[in-house]
Coordinates of C-alpha atoms in Angstrom, one line a residue:
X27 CA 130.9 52.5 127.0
X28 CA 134.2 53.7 125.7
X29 CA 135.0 57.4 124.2
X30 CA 134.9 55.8 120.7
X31 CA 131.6 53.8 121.1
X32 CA 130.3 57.8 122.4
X33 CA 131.6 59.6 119.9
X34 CA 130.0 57.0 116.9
X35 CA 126.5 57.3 119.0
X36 CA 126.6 60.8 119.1
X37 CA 127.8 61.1 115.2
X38 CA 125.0 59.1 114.6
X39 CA 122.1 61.1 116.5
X40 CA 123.3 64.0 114.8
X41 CA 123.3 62.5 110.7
X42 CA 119.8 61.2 112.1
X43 CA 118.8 64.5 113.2
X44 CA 120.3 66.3 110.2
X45 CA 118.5 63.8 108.1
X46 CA 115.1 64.6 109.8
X47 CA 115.4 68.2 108.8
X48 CA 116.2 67.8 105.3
X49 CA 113.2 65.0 105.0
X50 CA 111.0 68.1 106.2
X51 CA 112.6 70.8 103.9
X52 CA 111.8 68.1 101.1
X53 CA 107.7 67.7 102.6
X54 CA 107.2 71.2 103.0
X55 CA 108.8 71.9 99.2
X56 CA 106.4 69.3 97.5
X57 CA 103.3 70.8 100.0
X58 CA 104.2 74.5 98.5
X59 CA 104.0 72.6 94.8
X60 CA 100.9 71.4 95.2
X61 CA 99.2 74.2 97.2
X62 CA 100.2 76.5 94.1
X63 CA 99.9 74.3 91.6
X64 CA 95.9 73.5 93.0
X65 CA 95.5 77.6 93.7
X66 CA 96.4 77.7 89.4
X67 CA 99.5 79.7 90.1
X68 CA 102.9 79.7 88.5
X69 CA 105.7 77.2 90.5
X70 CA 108.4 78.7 88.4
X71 CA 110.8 76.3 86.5
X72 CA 109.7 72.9 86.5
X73 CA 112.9 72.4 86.3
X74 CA 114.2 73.5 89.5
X75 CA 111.6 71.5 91.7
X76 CA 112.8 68.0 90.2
X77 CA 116.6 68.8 90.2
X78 CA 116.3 69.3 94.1
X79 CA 114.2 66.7 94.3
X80 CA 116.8 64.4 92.6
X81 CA 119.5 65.4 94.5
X82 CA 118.1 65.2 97.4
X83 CA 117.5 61.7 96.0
X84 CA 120.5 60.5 94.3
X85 CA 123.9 59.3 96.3
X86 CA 125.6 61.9 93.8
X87 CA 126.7 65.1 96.4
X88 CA 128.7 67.7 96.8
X89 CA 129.3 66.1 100.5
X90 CA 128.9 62.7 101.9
X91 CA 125.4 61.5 102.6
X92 CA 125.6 61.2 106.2
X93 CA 125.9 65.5 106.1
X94 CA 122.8 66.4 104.3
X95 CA 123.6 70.3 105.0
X96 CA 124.1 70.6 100.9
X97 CA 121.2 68.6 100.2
X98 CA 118.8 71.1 102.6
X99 CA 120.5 74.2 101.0
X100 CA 119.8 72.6 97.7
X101 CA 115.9 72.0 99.1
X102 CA 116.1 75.5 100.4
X103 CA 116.6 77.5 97.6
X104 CA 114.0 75.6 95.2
X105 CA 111.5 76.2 98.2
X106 CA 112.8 80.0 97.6
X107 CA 112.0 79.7 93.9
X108 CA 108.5 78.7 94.4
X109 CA 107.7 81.3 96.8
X110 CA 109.1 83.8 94.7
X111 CA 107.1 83.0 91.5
X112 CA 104.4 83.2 94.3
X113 CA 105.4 86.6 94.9
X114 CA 105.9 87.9 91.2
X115 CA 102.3 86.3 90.8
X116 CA 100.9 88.6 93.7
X117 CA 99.7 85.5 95.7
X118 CA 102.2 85.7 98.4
X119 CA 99.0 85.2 100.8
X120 CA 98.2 82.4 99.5
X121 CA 101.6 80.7 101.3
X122 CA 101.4 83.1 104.0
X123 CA 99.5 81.3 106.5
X124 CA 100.1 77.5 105.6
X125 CA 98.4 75.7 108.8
X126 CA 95.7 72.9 108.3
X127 CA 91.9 74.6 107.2
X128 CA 89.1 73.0 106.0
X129 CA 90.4 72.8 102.3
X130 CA 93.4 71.6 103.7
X131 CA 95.5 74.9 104.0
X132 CA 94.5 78.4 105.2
X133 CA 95.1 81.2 102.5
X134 CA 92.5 78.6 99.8
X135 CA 89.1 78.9 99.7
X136 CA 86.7 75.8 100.4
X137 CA 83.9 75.6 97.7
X138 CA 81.2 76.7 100.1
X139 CA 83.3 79.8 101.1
X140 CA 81.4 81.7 97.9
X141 CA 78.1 82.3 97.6
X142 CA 76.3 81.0 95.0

């Protein structure tokens, strides 16, 4: 392998890498949507969620594609948005400890958590 045929392999493990992280920015923003949004609590501006969605999205950036650092600063601060209307809501709990329950996230309760 030649220094030019290294350098292309490692440029393109990194945009692949890069890529990877902004693709689970984008899964953990839509899984803090819906855990509010199913908890009845505000999400903040619609707006916001579906503008980082779509440029996440859209070929339109503020850098090339292959560097998605803008697009996961862009993901990054909607994800901050949410969690702050979160906060402002006093349910900051509810995001606090995200892993896998029986309802699907920790912080919700299952239906049979209440007594009747």
């Amino acid at each position: 392998m030649d220094s030019t045929t290294k350098v292309l392999l490692v440029a393109a493990v990194l945009a692949a890498a890069v890529l990877a992280g902004a693709v689970a920015v984008l899964v953990r923003l839509v899984r803090t949507r819906r855990v509010l949004r199913r908890a009845g609590l505000p999400t903040g501006p619609r707006w916001v969620f579906w503008a980082a969605v779509l440029y996440f999205v859209l070929p339109v950036d503020l850098l090339p594609d292959p560097v998605y650092l803008d697009d996961i600063g862009v993901l990054l601060l909607a994800l901050r948005t949410l969690h702050g209307a979160a906060g402002a809501a006093g349910a900051g709990g509810v995001l606090a400890g995200r892993r896998p329950g029986r309802s699907g996230f920790r912080g919700l309760p299952d239906a049979h958590d209440h007594a009747p």
